[in-house]
Short mmCIF file of C-alpha atoms and ligand atoms in Angstrom, two decimals:
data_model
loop_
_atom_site.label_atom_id
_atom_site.label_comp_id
_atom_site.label_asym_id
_atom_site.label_seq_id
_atom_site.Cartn_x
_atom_site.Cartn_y
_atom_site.Cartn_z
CA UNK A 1 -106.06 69.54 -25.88
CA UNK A 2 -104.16 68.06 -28.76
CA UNK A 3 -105.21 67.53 -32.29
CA UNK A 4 -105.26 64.16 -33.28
CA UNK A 5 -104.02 64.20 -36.89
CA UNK A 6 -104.17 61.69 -39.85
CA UNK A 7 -101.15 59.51 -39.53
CA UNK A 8 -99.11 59.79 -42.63
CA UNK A 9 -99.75 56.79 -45.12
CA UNK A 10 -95.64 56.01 -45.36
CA UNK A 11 -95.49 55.81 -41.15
CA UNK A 12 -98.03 53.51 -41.48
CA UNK A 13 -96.45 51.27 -44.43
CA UNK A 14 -93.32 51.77 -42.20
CA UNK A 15 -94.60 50.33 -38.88
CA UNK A 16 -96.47 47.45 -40.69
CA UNK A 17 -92.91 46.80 -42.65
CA UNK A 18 -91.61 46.65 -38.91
CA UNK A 19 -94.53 44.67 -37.81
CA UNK A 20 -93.86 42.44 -40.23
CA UNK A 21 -90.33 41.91 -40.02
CA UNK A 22 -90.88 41.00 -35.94
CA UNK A 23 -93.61 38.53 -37.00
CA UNK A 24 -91.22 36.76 -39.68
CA UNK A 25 -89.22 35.09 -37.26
CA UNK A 26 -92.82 33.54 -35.45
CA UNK A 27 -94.23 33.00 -39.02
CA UNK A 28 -91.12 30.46 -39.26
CA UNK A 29 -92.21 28.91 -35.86
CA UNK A 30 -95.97 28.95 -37.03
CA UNK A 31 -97.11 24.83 -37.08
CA UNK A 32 -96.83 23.53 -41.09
CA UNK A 33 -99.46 20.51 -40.87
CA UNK A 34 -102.29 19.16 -38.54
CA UNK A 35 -102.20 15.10 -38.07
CA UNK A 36 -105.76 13.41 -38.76
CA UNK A 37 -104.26 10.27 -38.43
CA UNK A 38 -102.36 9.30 -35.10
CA UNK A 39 -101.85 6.21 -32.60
CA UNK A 40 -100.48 6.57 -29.09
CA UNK A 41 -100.49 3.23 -29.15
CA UNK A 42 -99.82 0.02 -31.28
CA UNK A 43 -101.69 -3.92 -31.37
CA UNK A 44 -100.06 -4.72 -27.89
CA UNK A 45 -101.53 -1.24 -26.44
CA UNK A 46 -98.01 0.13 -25.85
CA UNK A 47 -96.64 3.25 -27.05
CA UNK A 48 -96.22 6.81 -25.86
CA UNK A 49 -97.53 9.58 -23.37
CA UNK A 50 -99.54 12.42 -24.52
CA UNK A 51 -96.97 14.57 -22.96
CA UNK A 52 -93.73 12.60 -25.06
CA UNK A 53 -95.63 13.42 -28.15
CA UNK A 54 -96.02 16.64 -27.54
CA UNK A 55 -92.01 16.87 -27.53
CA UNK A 56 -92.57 15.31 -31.36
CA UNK A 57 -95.14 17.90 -32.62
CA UNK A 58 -92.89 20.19 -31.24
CA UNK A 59 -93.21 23.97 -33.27
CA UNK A 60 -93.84 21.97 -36.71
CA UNK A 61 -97.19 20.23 -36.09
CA UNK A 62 -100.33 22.01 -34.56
CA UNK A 63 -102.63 19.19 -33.84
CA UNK A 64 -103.42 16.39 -33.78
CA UNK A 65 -106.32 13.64 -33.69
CA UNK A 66 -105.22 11.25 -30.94
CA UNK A 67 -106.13 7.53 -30.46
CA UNK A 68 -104.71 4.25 -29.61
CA UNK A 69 -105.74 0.78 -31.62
CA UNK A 70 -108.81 -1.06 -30.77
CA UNK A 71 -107.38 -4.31 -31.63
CA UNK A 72 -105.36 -6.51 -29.20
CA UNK A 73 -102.73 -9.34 -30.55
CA UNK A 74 -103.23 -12.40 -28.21
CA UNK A 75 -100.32 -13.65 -27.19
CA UNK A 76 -100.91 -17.60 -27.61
CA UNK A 77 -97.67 -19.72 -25.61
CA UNK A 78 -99.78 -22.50 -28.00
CA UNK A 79 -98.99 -21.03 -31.38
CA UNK A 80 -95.38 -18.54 -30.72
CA UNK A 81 -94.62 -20.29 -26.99
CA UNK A 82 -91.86 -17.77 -25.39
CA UNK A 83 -92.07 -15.22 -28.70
CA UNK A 84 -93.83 -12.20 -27.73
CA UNK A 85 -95.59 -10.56 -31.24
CA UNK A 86 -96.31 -7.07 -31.24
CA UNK A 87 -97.46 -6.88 -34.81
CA UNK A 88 -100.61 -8.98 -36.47
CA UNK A 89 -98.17 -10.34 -38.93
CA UNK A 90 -95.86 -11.91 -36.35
CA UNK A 91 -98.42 -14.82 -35.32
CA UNK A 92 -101.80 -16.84 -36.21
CA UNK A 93 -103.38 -16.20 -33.20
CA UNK A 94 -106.00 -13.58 -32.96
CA UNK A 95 -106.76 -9.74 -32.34
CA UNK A 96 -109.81 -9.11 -29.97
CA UNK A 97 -111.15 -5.58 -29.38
CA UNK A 98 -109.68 -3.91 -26.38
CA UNK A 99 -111.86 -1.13 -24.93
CA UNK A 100 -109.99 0.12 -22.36
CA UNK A 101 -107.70 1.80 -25.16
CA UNK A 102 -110.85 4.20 -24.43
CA UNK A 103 -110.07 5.12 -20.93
CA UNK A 104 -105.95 5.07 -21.69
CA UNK A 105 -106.63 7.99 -24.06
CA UNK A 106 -109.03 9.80 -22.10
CA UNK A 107 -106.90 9.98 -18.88
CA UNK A 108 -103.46 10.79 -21.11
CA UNK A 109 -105.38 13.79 -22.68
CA UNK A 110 -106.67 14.51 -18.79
CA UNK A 111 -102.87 14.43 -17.59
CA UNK A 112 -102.04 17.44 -19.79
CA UNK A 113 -102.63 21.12 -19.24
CA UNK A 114 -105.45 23.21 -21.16
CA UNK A 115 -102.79 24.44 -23.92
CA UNK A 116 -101.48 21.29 -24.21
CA UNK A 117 -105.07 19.53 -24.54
CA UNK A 118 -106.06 21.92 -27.06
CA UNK A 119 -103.44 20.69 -29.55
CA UNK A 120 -105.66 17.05 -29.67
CA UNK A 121 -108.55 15.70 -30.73
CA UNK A 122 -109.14 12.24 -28.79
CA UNK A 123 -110.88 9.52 -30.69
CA UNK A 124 -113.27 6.73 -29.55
CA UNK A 125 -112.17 3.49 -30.79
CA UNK A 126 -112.16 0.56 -28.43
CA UNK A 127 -115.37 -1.07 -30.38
CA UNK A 128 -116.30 -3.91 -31.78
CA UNK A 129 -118.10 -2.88 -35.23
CA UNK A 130 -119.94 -5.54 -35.77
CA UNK A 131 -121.62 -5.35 -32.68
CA UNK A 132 -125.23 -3.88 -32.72
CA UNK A 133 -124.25 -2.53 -28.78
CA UNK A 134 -121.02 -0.60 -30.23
CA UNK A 135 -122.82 2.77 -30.22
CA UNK A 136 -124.19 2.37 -26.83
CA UNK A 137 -120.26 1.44 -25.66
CA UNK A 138 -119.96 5.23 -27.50
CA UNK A 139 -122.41 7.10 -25.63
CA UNK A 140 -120.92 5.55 -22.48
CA UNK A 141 -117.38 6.84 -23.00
CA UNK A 142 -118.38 10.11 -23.67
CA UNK A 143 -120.98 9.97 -20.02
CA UNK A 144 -117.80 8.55 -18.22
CA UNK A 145 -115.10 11.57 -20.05
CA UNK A 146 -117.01 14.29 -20.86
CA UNK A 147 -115.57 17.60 -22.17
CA UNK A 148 -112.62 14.64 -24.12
CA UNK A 149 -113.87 13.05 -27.15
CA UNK A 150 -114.06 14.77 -30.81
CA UNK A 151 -114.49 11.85 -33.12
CA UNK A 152 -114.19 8.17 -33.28
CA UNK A 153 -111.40 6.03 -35.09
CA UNK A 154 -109.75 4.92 -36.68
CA UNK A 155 -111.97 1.60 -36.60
CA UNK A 156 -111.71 -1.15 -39.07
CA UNK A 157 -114.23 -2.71 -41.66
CA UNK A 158 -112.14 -4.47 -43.99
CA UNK A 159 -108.55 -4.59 -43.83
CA UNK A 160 -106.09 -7.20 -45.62
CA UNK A 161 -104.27 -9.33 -42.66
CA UNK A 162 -106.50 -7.66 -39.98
CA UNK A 163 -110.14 -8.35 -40.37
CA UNK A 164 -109.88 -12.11 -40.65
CA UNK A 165 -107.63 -12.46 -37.88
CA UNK A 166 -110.54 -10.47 -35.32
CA UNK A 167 -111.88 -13.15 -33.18
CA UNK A 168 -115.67 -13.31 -33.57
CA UNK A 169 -118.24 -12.49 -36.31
CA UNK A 170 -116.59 -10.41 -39.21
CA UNK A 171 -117.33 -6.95 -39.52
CA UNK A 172 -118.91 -5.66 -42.76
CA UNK A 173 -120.13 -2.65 -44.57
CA UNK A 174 -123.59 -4.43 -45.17
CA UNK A 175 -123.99 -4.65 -40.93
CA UNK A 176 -126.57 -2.74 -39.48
CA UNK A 177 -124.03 -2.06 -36.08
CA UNK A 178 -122.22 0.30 -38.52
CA UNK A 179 -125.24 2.38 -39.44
CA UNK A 180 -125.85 2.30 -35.75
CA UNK A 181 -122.71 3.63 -34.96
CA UNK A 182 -122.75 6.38 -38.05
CA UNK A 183 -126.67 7.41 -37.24
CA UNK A 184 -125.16 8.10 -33.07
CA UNK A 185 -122.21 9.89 -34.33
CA UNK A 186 -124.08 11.90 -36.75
CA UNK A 187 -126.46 12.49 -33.96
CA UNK A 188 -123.38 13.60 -31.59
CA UNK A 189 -121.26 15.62 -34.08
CA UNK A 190 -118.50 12.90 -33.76
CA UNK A 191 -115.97 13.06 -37.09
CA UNK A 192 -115.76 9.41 -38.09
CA UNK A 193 -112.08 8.22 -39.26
CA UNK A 194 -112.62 4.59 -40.99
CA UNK A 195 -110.00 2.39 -42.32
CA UNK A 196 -111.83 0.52 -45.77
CA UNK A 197 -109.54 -1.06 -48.04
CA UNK A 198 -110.64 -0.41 -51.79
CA UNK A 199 -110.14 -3.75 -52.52
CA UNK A 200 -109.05 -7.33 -51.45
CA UNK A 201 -105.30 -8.18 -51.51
CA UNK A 202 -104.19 -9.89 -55.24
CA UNK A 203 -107.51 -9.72 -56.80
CA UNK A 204 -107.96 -11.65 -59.85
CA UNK A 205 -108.13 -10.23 -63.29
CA UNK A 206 -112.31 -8.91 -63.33
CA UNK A 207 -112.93 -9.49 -60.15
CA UNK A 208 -115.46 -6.98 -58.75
CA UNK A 209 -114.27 -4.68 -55.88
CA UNK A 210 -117.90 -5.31 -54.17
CA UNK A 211 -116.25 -2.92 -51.01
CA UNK A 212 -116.94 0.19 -54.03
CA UNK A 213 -120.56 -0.33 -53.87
CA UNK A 214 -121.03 -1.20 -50.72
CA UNK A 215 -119.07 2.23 -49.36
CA UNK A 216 -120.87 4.54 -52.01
CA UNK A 217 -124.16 2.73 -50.25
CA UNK A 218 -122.98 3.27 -46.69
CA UNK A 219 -122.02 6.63 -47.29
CA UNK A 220 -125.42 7.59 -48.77
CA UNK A 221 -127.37 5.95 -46.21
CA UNK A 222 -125.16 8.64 -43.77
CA UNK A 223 -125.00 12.04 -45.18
CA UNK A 224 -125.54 13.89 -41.63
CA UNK A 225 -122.31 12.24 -40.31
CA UNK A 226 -118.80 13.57 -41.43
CA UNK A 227 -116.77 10.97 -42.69
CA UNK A 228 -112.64 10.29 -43.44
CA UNK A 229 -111.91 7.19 -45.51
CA UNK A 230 -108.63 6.60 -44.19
CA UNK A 231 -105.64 6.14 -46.89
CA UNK A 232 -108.04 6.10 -49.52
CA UNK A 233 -108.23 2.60 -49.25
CA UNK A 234 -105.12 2.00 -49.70
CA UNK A 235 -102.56 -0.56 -47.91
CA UNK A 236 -99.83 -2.30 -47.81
CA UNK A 237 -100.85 -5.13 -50.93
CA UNK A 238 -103.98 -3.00 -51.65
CA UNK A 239 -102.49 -1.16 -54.48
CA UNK A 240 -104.19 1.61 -56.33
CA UNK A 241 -106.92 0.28 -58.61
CA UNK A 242 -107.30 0.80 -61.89
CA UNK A 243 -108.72 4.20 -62.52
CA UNK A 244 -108.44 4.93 -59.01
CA UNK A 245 -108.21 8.52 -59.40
CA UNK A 246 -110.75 9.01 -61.66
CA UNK A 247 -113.41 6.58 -59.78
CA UNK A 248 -112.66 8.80 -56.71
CA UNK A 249 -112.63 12.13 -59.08
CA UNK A 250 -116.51 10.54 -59.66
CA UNK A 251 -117.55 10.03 -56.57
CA UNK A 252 -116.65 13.21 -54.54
CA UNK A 253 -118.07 14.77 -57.67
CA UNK A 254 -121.50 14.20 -56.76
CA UNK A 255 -123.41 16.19 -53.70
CA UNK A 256 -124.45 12.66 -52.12
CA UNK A 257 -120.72 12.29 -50.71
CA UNK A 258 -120.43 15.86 -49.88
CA UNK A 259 -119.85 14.93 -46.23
CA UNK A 260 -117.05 12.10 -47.22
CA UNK A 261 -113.16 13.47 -46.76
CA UNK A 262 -110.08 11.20 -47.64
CA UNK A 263 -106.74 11.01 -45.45
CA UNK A 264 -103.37 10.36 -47.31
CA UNK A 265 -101.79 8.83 -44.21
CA UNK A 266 -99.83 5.77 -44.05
CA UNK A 267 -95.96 5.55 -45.90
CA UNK A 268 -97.79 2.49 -47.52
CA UNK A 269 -99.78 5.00 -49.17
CA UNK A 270 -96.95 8.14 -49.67
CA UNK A 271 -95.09 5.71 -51.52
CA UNK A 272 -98.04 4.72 -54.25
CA UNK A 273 -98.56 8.45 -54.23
CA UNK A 274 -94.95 9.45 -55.20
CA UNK A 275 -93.67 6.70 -56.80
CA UNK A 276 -94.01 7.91 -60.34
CA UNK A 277 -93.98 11.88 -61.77
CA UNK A 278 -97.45 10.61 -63.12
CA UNK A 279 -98.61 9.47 -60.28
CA UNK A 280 -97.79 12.87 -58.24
CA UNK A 281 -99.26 14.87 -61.22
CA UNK A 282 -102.40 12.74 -60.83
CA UNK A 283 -102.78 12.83 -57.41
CA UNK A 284 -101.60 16.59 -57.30
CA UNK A 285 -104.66 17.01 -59.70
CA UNK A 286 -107.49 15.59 -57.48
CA UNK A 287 -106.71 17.67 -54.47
CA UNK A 288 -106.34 20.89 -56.23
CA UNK A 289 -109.67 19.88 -57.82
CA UNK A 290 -111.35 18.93 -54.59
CA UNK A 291 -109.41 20.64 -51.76
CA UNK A 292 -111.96 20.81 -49.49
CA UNK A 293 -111.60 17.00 -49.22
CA UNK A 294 -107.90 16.28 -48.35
CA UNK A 295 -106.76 16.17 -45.18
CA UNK A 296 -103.10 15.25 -43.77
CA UNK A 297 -102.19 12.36 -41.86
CA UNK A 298 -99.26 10.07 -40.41
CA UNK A 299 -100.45 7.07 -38.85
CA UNK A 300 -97.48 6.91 -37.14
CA UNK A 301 -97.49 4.48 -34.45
CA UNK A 302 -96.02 6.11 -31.11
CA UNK A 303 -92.80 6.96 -32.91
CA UNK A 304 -89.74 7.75 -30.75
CA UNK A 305 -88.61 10.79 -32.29
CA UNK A 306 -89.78 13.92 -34.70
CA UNK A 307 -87.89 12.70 -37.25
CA UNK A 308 -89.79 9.32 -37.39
CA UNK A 309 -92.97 11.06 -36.83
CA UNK A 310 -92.90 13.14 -39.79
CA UNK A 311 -91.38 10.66 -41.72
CA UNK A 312 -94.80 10.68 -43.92
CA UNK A 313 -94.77 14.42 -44.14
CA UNK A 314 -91.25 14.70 -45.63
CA UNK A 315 -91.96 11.50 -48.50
CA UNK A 316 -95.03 13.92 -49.65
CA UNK A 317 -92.77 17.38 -50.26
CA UNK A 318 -92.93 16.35 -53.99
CA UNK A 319 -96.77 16.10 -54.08
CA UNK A 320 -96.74 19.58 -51.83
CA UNK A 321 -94.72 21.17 -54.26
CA UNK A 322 -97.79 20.55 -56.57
CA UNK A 323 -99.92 21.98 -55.31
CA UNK A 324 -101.77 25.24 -55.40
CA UNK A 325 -101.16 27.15 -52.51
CA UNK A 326 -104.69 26.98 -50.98
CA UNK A 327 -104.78 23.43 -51.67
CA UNK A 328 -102.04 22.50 -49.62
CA UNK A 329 -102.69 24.70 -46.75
CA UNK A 330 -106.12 23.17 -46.69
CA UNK A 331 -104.89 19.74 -46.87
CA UNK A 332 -102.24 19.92 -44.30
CA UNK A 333 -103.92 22.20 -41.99
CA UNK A 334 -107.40 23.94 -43.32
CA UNK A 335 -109.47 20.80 -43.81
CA UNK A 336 -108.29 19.56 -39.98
CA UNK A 337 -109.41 22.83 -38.84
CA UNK A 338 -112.64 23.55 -40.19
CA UNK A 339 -113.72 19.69 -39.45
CA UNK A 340 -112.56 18.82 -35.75
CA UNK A 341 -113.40 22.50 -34.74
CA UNK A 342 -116.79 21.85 -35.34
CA UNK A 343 -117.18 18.35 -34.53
CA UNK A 344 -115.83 19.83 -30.93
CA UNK A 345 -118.46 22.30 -31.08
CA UNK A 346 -120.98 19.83 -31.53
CA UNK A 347 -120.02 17.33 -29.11
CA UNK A 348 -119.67 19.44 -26.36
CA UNK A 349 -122.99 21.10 -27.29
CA UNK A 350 -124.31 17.24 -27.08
CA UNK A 351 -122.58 16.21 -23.79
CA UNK A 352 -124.43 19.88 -22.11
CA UNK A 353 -127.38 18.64 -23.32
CA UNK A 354 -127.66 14.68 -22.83
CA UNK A 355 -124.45 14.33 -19.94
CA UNK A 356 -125.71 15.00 -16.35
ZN1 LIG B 401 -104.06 3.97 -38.78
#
């Protein structure tokens, strides 16, 4: 019988130095950001497969939260005749919600193998929110695609250009179809990704940005449901208020809003973010303050190439290089993590439990 002796401390040091030296090269292939923020699919419900982005996440981006756009541009021969649009800014006529963008998702993410599906997080979108029956359109995608669905988004409440071009009644913060929809998806475990601009486009000197209060009411009337304000509220004309950082600084401050995450998707909003070394300093600032509450995003729209996908990741490098090193793994990966595993967790647990 041979005695088993105490392996000497330096072979030890030696085979970990070895260990590590074979892991360095698969370190370098490890995945540097999650996306919280992605459409297969743009206003016209065209786009990519599942399986061509997969060829843009490539080694470089783990996951991804995966949904199409719930709003359709009509094409009216009355108003552009033989001029297709494909963008809401190409045409008066107007956007209606398109829920089979439900189904398209759900049978892409269905097309791929178990690896492959494990790198996204499909999203439930094709809703009308001002509708008091948009949860119960919810409840009957995830019946029809169980074992699919982590989240819903990215819907729309108000959005400059958008919202007043959706055919129908307007949505608004103040409806009680939202809390509907929050109350189910709290119920479910859904995450919740919703678009909210901060303000209205070229507000006048003093004039009140009533969306404030009305979101700090929403989200306290919802504190069981996880919730990511896309972009901040951000957009394209919505610039950064005044005192934006510090009015956000407030409000994830208190525990009320401790279920509320923001997304920095959108190269609308990268370029507010880095346009100034005071505004990357400032921004750099909250999310090492709060970085719990950052997450990563594109909102690429079925982009052709890797290059154009991460187009948003590369304009943030100086904000990255900013940050502490826990705050930016949380923000481009952590955060993504920690909320869509569980949200998975709890949906599933839902659909075993209420799915027959
Ligand atoms: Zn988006």
């Amino acid at each position: 019988m041979r005695v088993r002796r105490p392996v000497p401390l330096s072979l030890l040091s030696a085979v970990a130095g070895a260990l590590f030296l074979v892991a360095a090269p698969g370190a370098a292939d490890a995945p540097v950001v999650n996306d919280c923020h992605f459409h297969l699919t743009n206003y016209i419900q065209e786009g990519i497969t599942a399986k061509k982005h997969l060829e843009n996440m490539g080694t470089k981006v783990g996951r991804v939260a995966l949904f199409g756009i719930p709003l359709q541009q009509t094409w009216d021969h009355g108003n552009t005749g033989d001029f297709a649009p494909w963008y809401y800014t190409q045409t008066d006529a107007p956007l209606y919600y398109y829920s089979f963008t439900d189904a398209y998702i759900a049978m892409q993410y269905k097309s791929l193998s178990p690896a492959e599906q494990a790198r996204f997080d499909p999203m439930i979108t094709g809703f009308n929110p001002a509708d008091m029956y948009a949860a119960d359109h919810i409840r009957r995608v995830l019946e029809t695609f169980p074992g699919v669905f982590t989240g819903i988004g990215e819907f729309t409440i108000h959005k400059e250009f958008v919202s007043p071009k959706v055919a129908g009644v307007t949505a608004s913060l103040t409806n009680p179809a939202l809390d509907r929809i929050l109350d189910f998806a709290g119920e479910v475990g859904l995450v919740v990704l919703m678009h909210n601009d901060i303000d209205m486009p070229f507000p006048k000197p003093g004039q009140d940005p009533y969306q404030l209060a009305q979101l700090r009411d929403l989200f306290r009337r919802h504190p069981k449901t996880t919730i990511i304000w896309a972009h901040c509220g951000l957009g394209r004309i919505v610039r950064p208020v005044e005192h934006q950082i510090e009015m956000v600084d407030r409000a994830l401050a208190t525990a009320e809003s401790s279920h509320v995450y923001i997304d920095i998707s959108w190269d609308e909003v990268a370029k507010y973010l880095v346009a100034t070394p005071d505004s990357i300093q400032a921004a750099a600032n909250l999310i090492n303050k709060y970085p719990d509450r950052f997450l990563f995003g594109t909102d690429e729209v079925a982009p052709k190439d890797q290059k154009s996908y991460l187009k948003v990741y590369d304009m943030y490098a100086p904000l990255f290089a900013k940050l502490t090193p826990e705050a930016s793994e949380k923000l481009r990966k952590g955060n993504y993590e920690r909320l869509f595993d569980a949200a998975r967790a709890k949906v599933r647990a839902w659909e075993k439990a209420n799915v027959r």
